[in-house]
Amino acid sequence: MPETRDVHVRDICEAAGEVHTVAQFKDWVRHEVRHVLPHGALACGHGRVTSAGIAMDYVLTVDYPVEHLATLRNAAGGIETPIMRRWLEARTPLLFEADQPWAGVPADWLENFRRHRLVNAAVHACYDEARCVGTYFSFHRLPAPLGQLQRHILNGITPLLHETLLHVIARVEADASGWQALPAAGRSDAELAADIAAALGVCERTIGDRGAALPGPIGSDSRAGPAGGIVAGLRLL
């Protein structure tokens, strides 16, 4: 790995210590991680390890076309992709290019991948059996060509991404316990959204709009107030 990239790796390690909220995580990815692994979009998954695999409960996106997630839902309402399935088999960094797809990739999935201009993917995950949690990192719109360098970088930075995301999700869950205590009487949805956003360290649009953007478990119609997309089902951050 070039020396300049080694410097950036040290930088992201130092900067990770200051990441506590969703907004800070996104800034860290945009301003630090992108120097190490250039990309245009990122989708992160967080889930609980069960006997059947990983039950995903959070998705955090950075400059990712959120509407694409609605095309990835399986019959149970969760998110599933050919890349995820292959990673679970290989447990190693994966590279995918839409112009050179793997054999057997479903045509409808590939069409949606291309339609949302994701271009390519560099993917790795962490299956943390000790803490019964898993994280998944799917980088897209990387400069071509993809090769061993991206695999090497992913292998090196995924443990840091994993620990940083776990810290952020723990903060989200701790702060979520305070939502019920927010005084709702006589308050507008906009005012409640502002309070929840401030507690989570995310923008109000994430609370008020993104939760409603996706149907079913991702953004449930049976939501409790303006935060329904986060408090019900698979939560989008």
mmCIF file of C-alpha atoms in Angstrom, residues 38-225:
data_model
loop_
_atom_site.group_PDB
_atom_site.id
_atom_site.type_symbol
_atom_site.label_atom_id
_atom_site.label_comp_id
_atom_site.label_asym_id
_atom_site.label_seq_id
_atom_site.Cartn_x
_atom_site.Cartn_y
_atom_site.Cartn_z
ATOM 1 C CA PRO A 38 -12.177 6.211 -2.995
ATOM 2 C CA HIS A 39 -15.886 5.654 -3.634
ATOM 3 C CA GLY A 40 -19.101 7.543 -4.296
ATOM 4 C CA ALA A 41 -21.647 5.766 -2.108
ATOM 5 C CA LEU A 42 -21.777 3.468 0.897
ATOM 6 C CA ALA A 43 -24.468 1.305 2.482
ATOM 7 C CA CYS A 44 -23.786 -0.206 5.907
ATOM 8 C CA GLY A 45 -25.796 -2.958 7.544
ATOM 9 C CA HIS A 46 -25.987 -3.872 11.232
ATOM 10 C CA GLY A 47 -27.665 -6.998 12.541
ATOM 11 C CA ARG A 48 -27.888 -9.583 15.278
ATOM 12 C CA VAL A 49 -26.297 -12.991 14.825
ATOM 13 C CA THR A 50 -28.884 -15.763 15.145
ATOM 14 C CA SER A 51 -28.851 -19.510 14.539
ATOM 15 C CA ALA A 52 -30.202 -18.808 11.042
ATOM 16 C CA GLY A 53 -27.630 -16.138 10.167
ATOM 17 C CA ILE A 54 -27.787 -12.376 10.654
ATOM 18 C CA ALA A 55 -31.089 -10.575 11.275
ATOM 19 C CA MET A 56 -30.422 -7.053 10.002
ATOM 20 C CA ASP A 57 -31.926 -4.263 12.095
ATOM 21 C CA TYR A 58 -30.212 -1.080 10.862
ATOM 22 C CA VAL A 59 -29.102 0.281 7.502
ATOM 23 C CA LEU A 60 -26.951 3.411 7.423
ATOM 24 C CA THR A 61 -26.317 5.076 4.064
ATOM 25 C CA VAL A 62 -23.814 7.672 2.903
ATOM 26 C CA ASP A 63 -24.642 9.306 -0.461
ATOM 27 C CA TYR A 64 -26.404 6.091 -1.450
ATOM 28 C CA PRO A 65 -29.646 6.035 -3.499
ATOM 29 C CA VAL A 66 -31.999 5.078 -0.684
ATOM 30 C CA GLU A 67 -34.813 4.194 -3.081
ATOM 31 C CA HIS A 68 -32.649 1.296 -4.299
ATOM 32 C CA LEU A 69 -33.071 -0.409 -0.928
ATOM 33 C CA ALA A 70 -36.774 -0.935 -1.608
ATOM 34 C CA THR A 71 -35.838 -3.193 -4.542
ATOM 35 C CA LEU A 72 -33.740 -5.458 -2.296
ATOM 36 C CA ARG A 73 -36.435 -6.629 0.109
ATOM 37 C CA ASN A 74 -37.017 -10.360 0.297
ATOM 38 C CA ALA A 75 -40.286 -12.141 1.103
ATOM 39 C CA ALA A 76 -39.692 -11.717 4.838
ATOM 40 C CA GLY A 77 -39.209 -7.962 4.466
ATOM 41 C CA GLY A 78 -35.447 -7.988 5.033
ATOM 42 C CA ILE A 79 -32.705 -6.941 2.638
ATOM 43 C CA GLU A 80 -30.916 -9.588 0.598
ATOM 44 C CA THR A 81 -28.577 -9.399 -2.402
ATOM 45 C CA PRO A 82 -26.439 -11.830 -4.430
ATOM 46 C CA ILE A 83 -23.348 -10.075 -3.076
ATOM 47 C CA MET A 84 -24.466 -10.622 0.526
ATOM 48 C CA ARG A 85 -25.123 -14.308 -0.151
ATOM 49 C CA ARG A 86 -21.719 -14.762 -1.770
ATOM 50 C CA TRP A 87 -19.977 -13.022 1.122
ATOM 51 C CA LEU A 88 -21.654 -15.349 3.630
ATOM 52 C CA GLU A 89 -20.177 -18.258 1.686
ATOM 53 C CA ALA A 90 -16.700 -16.787 1.126
ATOM 54 C CA ARG A 91 -16.212 -14.521 4.202
ATOM 55 C CA THR A 92 -13.669 -12.504 2.226
ATOM 56 C CA PRO A 93 -13.643 -9.064 0.521
ATOM 57 C CA LEU A 94 -15.648 -9.138 -2.713
ATOM 58 C CA LEU A 95 -15.507 -6.989 -5.834
ATOM 59 C CA PHE A 96 -18.370 -6.708 -8.303
ATOM 60 C CA GLU A 97 -18.659 -4.791 -11.584
ATOM 61 C CA ALA A 98 -22.011 -4.289 -13.296
ATOM 62 C CA ASP A 99 -20.370 -4.452 -16.727
ATOM 63 C CA GLN A 100 -18.843 -7.845 -15.885
ATOM 64 C CA PRO A 101 -21.473 -9.491 -13.659
ATOM 65 C CA TRP A 102 -21.032 -12.859 -12.019
ATOM 66 C CA ALA A 103 -22.726 -15.830 -13.627
ATOM 67 C CA GLY A 104 -26.153 -16.505 -12.208
ATOM 68 C CA VAL A 105 -26.842 -13.002 -10.913
ATOM 69 C CA PRO A 106 -30.628 -12.374 -11.133
ATOM 70 C CA ALA A 107 -31.482 -10.162 -14.096
ATOM 71 C CA ASP A 108 -33.913 -7.967 -12.136
ATOM 72 C CA TRP A 109 -31.356 -7.323 -9.390
ATOM 73 C CA LEU A 110 -28.695 -6.403 -11.954
ATOM 74 C CA GLU A 111 -31.123 -4.122 -13.786
ATOM 75 C CA ASN A 112 -31.890 -2.230 -10.568
ATOM 76 C CA PHE A 113 -28.191 -2.050 -9.703
ATOM 77 C CA ARG A 114 -27.484 -0.445 -13.069
ATOM 78 C CA ARG A 115 -30.572 1.774 -13.025
ATOM 79 C CA HIS A 116 -29.459 3.360 -9.777
ATOM 80 C CA ARG A 117 -25.969 3.851 -11.219
ATOM 81 C CA LEU A 118 -24.149 1.978 -8.498
ATOM 82 C CA VAL A 119 -21.609 0.949 -11.182
ATOM 83 C CA ASN A 120 -19.598 -1.479 -9.044
ATOM 84 C CA ALA A 121 -19.116 -2.670 -5.489
ATOM 85 C CA ALA A 122 -16.365 -3.439 -3.005
ATOM 86 C CA VAL A 123 -17.875 -5.347 -0.104
ATOM 87 C CA HIS A 124 -16.727 -6.796 3.186
ATOM 88 C CA ALA A 125 -18.368 -7.618 6.490
ATOM 89 C CA CYS A 126 -17.593 -8.601 10.055
ATOM 90 C CA TYR A 127 -19.270 -11.606 11.654
ATOM 91 C CA ASP A 128 -18.677 -10.910 15.344
ATOM 92 C CA GLU A 129 -19.795 -14.105 17.049
ATOM 93 C CA ALA A 130 -18.331 -13.058 20.402
ATOM 94 C CA ARG A 131 -20.820 -10.176 20.630
ATOM 95 C CA CYS A 132 -23.508 -11.825 18.473
ATOM 96 C CA VAL A 133 -23.532 -8.951 15.996
ATOM 97 C CA GLY A 134 -22.635 -8.525 12.344
ATOM 98 C CA THR A 135 -21.866 -5.505 10.179
ATOM 99 C CA TYR A 136 -21.778 -5.195 6.400
ATOM 100 C CA PHE A 137 -20.110 -2.503 4.287
ATOM 101 C CA SER A 138 -20.955 -2.088 0.607
ATOM 102 C CA PHE A 139 -18.954 0.608 -1.204
ATOM 103 C CA HIS A 140 -20.105 1.689 -4.664
ATOM 104 C CA ARG A 141 -19.057 3.898 -7.580
ATOM 105 C CA LEU A 142 -15.380 3.179 -7.068
ATOM 106 C CA PRO A 143 -12.835 4.285 -9.674
ATOM 107 C CA ALA A 144 -12.018 1.493 -12.107
ATOM 108 C CA PRO A 145 -10.308 -0.866 -12.381
ATOM 109 C CA LEU A 146 -11.072 -2.878 -9.263
ATOM 110 C CA GLY A 147 -8.479 -5.348 -8.080
ATOM 111 C CA GLN A 148 -6.287 -6.630 -5.301
ATOM 112 C CA LEU A 149 -5.637 -3.143 -3.887
ATOM 113 C CA GLN A 150 -9.302 -2.632 -3.012
ATOM 114 C CA ARG A 151 -9.455 -6.091 -1.431
ATOM 115 C CA HIS A 152 -6.371 -5.316 0.635
ATOM 116 C CA ILE A 153 -7.759 -1.975 1.803
ATOM 117 C CA LEU A 154 -11.137 -3.484 2.691
ATOM 118 C CA ASN A 155 -9.468 -6.208 4.704
ATOM 119 C CA GLY A 156 -7.504 -3.582 6.603
ATOM 120 C CA ILE A 157 -10.225 -1.047 7.376
ATOM 121 C CA THR A 158 -13.269 -3.272 7.983
ATOM 122 C CA PRO A 159 -12.433 -3.990 11.660
ATOM 123 C CA LEU A 160 -12.276 -0.224 12.270
ATOM 124 C CA LEU A 161 -15.514 0.358 10.347
ATOM 125 C CA HIS A 162 -17.113 -2.421 12.395
ATOM 126 C CA GLU A 163 -16.106 -1.022 15.783
ATOM 127 C CA THR A 164 -17.037 2.531 14.801
ATOM 128 C CA LEU A 165 -20.465 1.518 13.508
ATOM 129 C CA LEU A 166 -21.144 -0.552 16.640
ATOM 130 C CA HIS A 167 -20.341 2.486 18.768
ATOM 131 C CA VAL A 168 -22.709 4.679 16.744
ATOM 132 C CA ILE A 169 -25.548 2.137 16.829
ATOM 133 C CA ALA A 170 -25.110 1.719 20.593
ATOM 134 C CA ARG A 171 -25.512 5.491 20.906
ATOM 135 C CA VAL A 172 -28.628 5.415 18.705
ATOM 136 C CA GLU A 173 -30.184 2.676 20.834
ATOM 137 C CA ALA A 174 -29.293 4.392 24.096
ATOM 138 C CA ASP A 175 -30.792 7.672 22.919
ATOM 139 C CA ALA A 176 -33.865 5.901 21.546
ATOM 140 C CA SER A 177 -34.904 5.045 25.089
ATOM 141 C CA GLY A 178 -35.532 8.749 25.594
ATOM 142 C CA TRP A 179 -37.986 9.087 22.707
ATOM 143 C CA GLN A 180 -40.903 7.899 24.803
ATOM 144 C CA ALA A 181 -40.206 10.684 27.289
ATOM 145 C CA LEU A 182 -40.450 13.472 24.720
ATOM 146 C CA PRO A 183 -43.445 15.697 25.579
ATOM 147 C CA ALA A 184 -45.834 15.217 22.666
ATOM 148 C CA ALA A 185 -48.938 17.053 23.826
ATOM 149 C CA GLY A 186 -49.675 20.086 21.689
ATOM 150 C CA ARG A 187 -46.539 19.650 19.573
ATOM 151 C CA SER A 188 -46.316 19.376 15.829
ATOM 152 C CA ASP A 189 -44.644 16.520 13.952
ATOM 153 C CA ALA A 190 -41.948 18.977 12.875
ATOM 154 C CA GLU A 191 -41.159 19.906 16.484
ATOM 155 C CA LEU A 192 -41.024 16.274 17.559
ATOM 156 C CA ALA A 193 -38.820 15.399 14.578
ATOM 157 C CA ALA A 194 -36.421 18.187 15.557
ATOM 158 C CA ASP A 195 -36.145 16.813 19.103
ATOM 159 C CA ILE A 196 -35.546 13.245 17.941
ATOM 160 C CA ALA A 197 -33.017 14.339 15.318
ATOM 161 C CA ALA A 198 -31.097 16.325 17.925
ATOM 162 C CA ALA A 199 -31.022 13.316 20.237
ATOM 163 C CA LEU A 200 -29.715 11.003 17.512
ATOM 164 C CA GLY A 201 -27.321 13.382 15.812
ATOM 165 C CA VAL A 202 -29.089 13.067 12.450
ATOM 166 C CA CYS A 203 -30.863 15.609 10.273
ATOM 167 C CA GLU A 204 -34.605 16.205 10.622
ATOM 168 C CA ARG A 205 -35.181 14.977 7.075
ATOM 169 C CA THR A 206 -33.863 11.571 8.119
ATOM 170 C CA ILE A 207 -36.562 11.456 10.781
ATOM 171 C CA GLY A 208 -39.449 13.023 8.910
ATOM 172 C CA ASP A 209 -38.947 11.983 5.306
ATOM 173 C CA ARG A 210 -36.650 8.996 4.940
ATOM 174 C CA GLY A 211 -38.727 6.833 7.221
ATOM 175 C CA ALA A 212 -41.707 7.358 4.965
ATOM 176 C CA ALA A 213 -39.766 6.834 1.745
ATOM 177 C CA LEU A 214 -39.773 3.046 1.913
ATOM 178 C CA PRO A 215 -42.810 0.824 2.455
ATOM 179 C CA GLY A 216 -43.193 -2.062 4.872
ATOM 180 C CA PRO A 217 -40.573 -2.959 7.495
ATOM 181 C CA ILE A 218 -38.119 -0.277 6.345
ATOM 182 C CA GLY A 219 -40.569 2.594 6.652
ATOM 183 C CA SER A 220 -43.697 1.203 8.235
ATOM 184 C CA ASP A 221 -47.108 2.692 7.554
ATOM 185 C CA SER A 222 -48.036 1.873 11.150
ATOM 186 C CA ARG A 223 -45.439 4.258 12.487
ATOM 187 C CA ALA A 224 -45.519 6.036 15.799
ATOM 188 C CA GLY A 225 -45.151 9.696 14.981
#
